[in-house]
Structure formats: structure tokens, C-alpha cells
JSON list of C-alpha atoms in Angstrom, two decimals:
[
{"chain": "A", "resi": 1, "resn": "UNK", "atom": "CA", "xyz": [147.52, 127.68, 55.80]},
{"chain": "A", "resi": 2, "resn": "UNK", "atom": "CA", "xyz": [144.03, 128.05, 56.32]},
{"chain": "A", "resi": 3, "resn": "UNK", "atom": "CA", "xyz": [143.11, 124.29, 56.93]},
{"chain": "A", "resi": 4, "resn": "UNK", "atom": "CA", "xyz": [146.18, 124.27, 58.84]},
{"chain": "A", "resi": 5, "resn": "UNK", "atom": "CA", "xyz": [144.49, 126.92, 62.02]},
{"chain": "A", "resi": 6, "resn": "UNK", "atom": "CA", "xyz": [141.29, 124.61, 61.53]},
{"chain": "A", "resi": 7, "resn": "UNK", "atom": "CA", "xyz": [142.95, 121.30, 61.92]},
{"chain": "A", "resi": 8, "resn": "UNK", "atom": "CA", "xyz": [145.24, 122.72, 64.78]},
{"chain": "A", "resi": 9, "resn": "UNK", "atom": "CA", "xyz": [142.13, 124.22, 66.31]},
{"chain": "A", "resi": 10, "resn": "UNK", "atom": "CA", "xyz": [139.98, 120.91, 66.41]},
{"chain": "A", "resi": 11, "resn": "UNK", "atom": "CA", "xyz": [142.68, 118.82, 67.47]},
{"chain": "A", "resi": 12, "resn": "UNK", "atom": "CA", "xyz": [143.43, 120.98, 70.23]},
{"chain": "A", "resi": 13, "resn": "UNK", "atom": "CA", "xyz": [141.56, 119.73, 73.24]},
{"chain": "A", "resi": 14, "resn": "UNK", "atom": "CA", "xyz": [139.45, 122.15, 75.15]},
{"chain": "A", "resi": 15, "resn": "UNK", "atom": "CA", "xyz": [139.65, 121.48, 79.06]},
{"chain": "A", "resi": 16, "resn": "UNK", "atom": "CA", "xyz": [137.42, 122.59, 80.76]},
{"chain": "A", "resi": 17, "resn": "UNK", "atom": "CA", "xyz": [136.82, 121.77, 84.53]},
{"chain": "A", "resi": 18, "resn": "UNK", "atom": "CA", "xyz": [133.72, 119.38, 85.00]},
{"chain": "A", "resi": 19, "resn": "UNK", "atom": "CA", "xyz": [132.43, 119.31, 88.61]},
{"chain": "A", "resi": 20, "resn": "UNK", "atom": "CA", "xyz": [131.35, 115.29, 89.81]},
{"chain": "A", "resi": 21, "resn": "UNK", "atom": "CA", "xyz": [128.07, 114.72, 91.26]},
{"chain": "A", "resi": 22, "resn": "UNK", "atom": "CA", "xyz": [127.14, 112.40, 93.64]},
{"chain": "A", "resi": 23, "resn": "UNK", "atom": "CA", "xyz": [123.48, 111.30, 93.59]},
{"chain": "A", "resi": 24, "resn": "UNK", "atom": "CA", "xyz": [123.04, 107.95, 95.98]},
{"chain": "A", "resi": 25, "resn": "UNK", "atom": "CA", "xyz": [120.88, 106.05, 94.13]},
{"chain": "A", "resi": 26, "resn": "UNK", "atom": "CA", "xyz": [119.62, 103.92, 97.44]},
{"chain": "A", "resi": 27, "resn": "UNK", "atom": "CA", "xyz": [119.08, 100.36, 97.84]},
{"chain": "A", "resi": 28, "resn": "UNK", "atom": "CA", "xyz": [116.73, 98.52, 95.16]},
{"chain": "A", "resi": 29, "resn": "UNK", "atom": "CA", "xyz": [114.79, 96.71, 97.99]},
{"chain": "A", "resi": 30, "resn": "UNK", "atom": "CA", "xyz": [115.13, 93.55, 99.26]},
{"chain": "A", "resi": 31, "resn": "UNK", "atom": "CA", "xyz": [118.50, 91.07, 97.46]},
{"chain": "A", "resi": 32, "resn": "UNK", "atom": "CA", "xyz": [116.30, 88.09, 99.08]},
{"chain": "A", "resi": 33, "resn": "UNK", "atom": "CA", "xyz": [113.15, 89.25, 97.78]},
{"chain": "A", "resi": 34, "resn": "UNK", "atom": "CA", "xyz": [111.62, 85.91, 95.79]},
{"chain": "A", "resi": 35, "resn": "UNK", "atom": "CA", "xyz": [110.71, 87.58, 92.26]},
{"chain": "A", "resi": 36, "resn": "UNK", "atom": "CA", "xyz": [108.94, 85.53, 89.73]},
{"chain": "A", "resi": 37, "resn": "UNK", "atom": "CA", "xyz": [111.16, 84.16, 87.28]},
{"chain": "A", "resi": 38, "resn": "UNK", "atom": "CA", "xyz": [111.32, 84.43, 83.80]},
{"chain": "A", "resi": 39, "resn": "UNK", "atom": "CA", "xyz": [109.22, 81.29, 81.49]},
{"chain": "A", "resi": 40, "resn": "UNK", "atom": "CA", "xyz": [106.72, 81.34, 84.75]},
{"chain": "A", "resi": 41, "resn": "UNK", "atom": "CA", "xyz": [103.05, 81.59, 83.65]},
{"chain": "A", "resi": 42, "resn": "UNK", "atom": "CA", "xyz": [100.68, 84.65, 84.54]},
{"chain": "A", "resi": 43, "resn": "UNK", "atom": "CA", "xyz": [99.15, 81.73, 86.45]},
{"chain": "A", "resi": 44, "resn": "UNK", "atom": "CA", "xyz": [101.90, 80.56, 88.55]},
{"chain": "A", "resi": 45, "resn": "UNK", "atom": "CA", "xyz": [102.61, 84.34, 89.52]},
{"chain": "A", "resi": 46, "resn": "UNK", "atom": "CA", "xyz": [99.21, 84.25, 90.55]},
{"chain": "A", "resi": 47, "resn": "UNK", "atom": "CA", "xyz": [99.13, 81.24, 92.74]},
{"chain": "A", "resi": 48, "resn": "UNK", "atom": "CA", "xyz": [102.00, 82.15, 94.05]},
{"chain": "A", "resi": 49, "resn": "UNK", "atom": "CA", "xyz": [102.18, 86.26, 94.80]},
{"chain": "A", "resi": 50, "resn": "UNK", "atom": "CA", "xyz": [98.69, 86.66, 94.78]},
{"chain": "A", "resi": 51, "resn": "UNK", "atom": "CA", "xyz": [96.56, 89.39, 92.96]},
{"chain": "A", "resi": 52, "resn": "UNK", "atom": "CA", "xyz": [98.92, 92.45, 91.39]},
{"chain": "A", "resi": 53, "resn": "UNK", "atom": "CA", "xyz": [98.43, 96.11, 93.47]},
{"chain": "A", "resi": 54, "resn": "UNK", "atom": "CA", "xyz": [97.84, 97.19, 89.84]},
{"chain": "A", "resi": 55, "resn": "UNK", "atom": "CA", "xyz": [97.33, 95.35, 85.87]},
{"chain": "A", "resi": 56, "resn": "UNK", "atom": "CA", "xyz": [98.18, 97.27, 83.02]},
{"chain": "A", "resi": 57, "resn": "UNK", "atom": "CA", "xyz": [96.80, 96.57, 79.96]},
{"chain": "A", "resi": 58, "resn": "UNK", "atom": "CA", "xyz": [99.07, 95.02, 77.40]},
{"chain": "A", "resi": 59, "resn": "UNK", "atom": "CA", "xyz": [100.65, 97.45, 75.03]},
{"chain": "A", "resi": 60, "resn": "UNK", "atom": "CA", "xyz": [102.93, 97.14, 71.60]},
{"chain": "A", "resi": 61, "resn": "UNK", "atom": "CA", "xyz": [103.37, 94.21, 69.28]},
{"chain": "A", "resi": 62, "resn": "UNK", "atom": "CA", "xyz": [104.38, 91.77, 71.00]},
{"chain": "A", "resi": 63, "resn": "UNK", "atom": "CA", "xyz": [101.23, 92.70, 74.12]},
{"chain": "A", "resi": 64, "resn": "UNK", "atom": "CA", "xyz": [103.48, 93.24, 76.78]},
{"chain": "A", "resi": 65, "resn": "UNK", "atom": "CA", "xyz": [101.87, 93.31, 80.07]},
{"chain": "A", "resi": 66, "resn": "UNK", "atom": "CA", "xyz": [103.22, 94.74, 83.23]},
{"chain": "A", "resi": 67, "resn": "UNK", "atom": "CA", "xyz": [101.59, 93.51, 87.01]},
{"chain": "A", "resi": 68, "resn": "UNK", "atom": "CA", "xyz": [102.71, 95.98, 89.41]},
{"chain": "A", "resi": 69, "resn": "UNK", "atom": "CA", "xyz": [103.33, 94.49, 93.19]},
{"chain": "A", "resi": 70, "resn": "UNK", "atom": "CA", "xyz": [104.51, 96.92, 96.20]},
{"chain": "A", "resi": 71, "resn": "UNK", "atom": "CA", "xyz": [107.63, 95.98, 95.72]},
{"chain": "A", "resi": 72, "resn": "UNK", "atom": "CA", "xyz": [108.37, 94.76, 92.29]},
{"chain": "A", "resi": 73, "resn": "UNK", "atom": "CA", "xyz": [106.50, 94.83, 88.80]},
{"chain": "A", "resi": 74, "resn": "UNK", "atom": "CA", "xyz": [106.03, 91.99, 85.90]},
{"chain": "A", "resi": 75, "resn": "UNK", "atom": "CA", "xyz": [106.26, 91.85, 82.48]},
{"chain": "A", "resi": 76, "resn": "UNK", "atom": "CA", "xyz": [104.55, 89.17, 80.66]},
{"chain": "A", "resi": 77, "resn": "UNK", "atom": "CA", "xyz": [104.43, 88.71, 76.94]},
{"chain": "A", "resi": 78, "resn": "UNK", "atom": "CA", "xyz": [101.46, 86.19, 75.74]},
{"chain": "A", "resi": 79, "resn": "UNK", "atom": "CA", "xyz": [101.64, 85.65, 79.39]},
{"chain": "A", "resi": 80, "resn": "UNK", "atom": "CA", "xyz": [104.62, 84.13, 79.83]},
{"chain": "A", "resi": 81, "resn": "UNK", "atom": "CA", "xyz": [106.97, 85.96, 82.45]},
{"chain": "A", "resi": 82, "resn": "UNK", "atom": "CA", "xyz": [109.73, 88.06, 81.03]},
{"chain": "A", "resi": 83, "resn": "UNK", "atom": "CA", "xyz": [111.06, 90.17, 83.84]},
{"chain": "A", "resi": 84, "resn": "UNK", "atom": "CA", "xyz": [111.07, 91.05, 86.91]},
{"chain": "A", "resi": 85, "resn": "UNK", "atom": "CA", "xyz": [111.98, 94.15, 88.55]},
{"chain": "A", "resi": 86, "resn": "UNK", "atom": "CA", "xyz": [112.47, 95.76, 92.38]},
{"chain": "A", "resi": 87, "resn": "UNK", "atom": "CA", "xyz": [111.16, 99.17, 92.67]},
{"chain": "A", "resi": 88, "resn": "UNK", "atom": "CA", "xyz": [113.25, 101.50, 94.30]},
{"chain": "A", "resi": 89, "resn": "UNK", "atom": "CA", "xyz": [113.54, 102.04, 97.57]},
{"chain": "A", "resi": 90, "resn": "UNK", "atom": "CA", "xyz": [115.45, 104.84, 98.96]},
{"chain": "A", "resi": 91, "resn": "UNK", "atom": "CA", "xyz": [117.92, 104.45, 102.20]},
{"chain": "A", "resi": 92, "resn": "UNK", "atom": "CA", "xyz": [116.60, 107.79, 103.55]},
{"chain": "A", "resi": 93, "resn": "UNK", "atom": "CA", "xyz": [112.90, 108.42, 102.27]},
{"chain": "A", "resi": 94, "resn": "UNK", "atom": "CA", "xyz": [112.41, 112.21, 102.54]},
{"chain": "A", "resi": 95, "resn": "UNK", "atom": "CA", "xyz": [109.48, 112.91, 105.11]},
{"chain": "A", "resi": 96, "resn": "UNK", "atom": "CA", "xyz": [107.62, 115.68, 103.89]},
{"chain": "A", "resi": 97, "resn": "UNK", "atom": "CA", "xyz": [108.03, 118.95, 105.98]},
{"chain": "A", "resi": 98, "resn": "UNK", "atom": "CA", "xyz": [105.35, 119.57, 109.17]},
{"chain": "A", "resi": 99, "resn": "UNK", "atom": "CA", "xyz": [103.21, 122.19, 108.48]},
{"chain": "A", "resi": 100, "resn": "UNK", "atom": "CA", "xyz": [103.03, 124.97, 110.75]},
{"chain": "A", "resi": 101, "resn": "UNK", "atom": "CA", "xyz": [100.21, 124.92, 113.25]},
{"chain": "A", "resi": 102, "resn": "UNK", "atom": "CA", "xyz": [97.36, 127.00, 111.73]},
{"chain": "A", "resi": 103, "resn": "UNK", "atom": "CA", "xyz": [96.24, 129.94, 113.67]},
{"chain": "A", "resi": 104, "resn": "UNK", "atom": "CA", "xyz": [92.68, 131.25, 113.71]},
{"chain": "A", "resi": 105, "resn": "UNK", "atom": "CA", "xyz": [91.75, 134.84, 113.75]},
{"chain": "A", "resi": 106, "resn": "UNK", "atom": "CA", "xyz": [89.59, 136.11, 116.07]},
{"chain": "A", "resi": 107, "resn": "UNK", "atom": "CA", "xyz": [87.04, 139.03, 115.18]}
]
């Protein structure tokens, strides 16, 4: 009877009401945006987007290496071109708040 309850009590499902969230996720940039492609050479990127924002230095076994551009990185292994990716871009950017005008005090 026992194993019964416990088989009747995991088989019954618990409902529970979920809320949904909506988080807009934004547009990832630019559809059109020419991105290197992937076999391209760390030289060809070069020639062709110019010098990265920012290198990293390659990491893990295989080196990957990662060029970040404003609006994309690249990941090269033994600098060969394996992806490419748009950074985010948000629809709305959030402006940070103005600050208050700062009053002095007078003696």
C-alpha cells in the first residue's frame, strides 16, 4: 500500500502557475554587415577589416584566438578563421540618468 501513495504521489503532476517573461533581446547589429568568413586567413582579415579594436591572446588546446572589432569579434584557430560573431546591439540603449545639478554651499 505503501509504494502505492508514493507512486500515486510522483505521478501526480504538481501545477503550479509559472509567470512568462518577456526580455527583448534587441537587434544583433547590422544583417548586411560583411563578417569574415570562416577558412579566411588572420591575414586576409587583416587586409581587409583592418587592425582589431582589441587581440586576445590565444587560449586552450587548440590556441584559439579571438580579434575583437566594434561590431563583431573573430576566432581564429592556427590562424585560420573559425567564426564570426555580431555583438549586440540593443534597439533602445539605456542612457544613463542626468545627474542633478550640484549646488555649492556658501559660508
Amino acid at each position: 500500500m505503501p509504494r502505492a501513495l508514493l507512486l500515486l504521489a510522483l505521478l501526480t503532476p504538481l501545477s503550479t502557475p509559472a509567470e512568462v517573461l518577456t526580455i527583448p533581446v534587441g537587434q544583433q547589429g547590422d544583417t548586411h554587415q560583411p563578417l569574415p568568413v570562416r577558412g579566411q586567413t588572420q591575414r586576409a582579415v587583416l587586409d581587409r577589416f583592418g587592425l582589431a579594436d582589441k587581440e586576445h591572446p590565444a587560449v586552450g588546446k587548440p590556441p584559439i584566438t579571438r580579434w575583437d572589432y566594434r561590431e563583431f569579434s573573430v576566432y581564429f584557430e592556427s590562424g585560420v578563421v573559425v567564426d564570426s560573431v555580431l555583438h549586440h546591439q540593443p534597439r533602445n540603449p539605456i542612457q544613463p540618468p542626468a545627474s542633478a545639478p550640484q549646488h555649492e554651499e556658501s559660508p
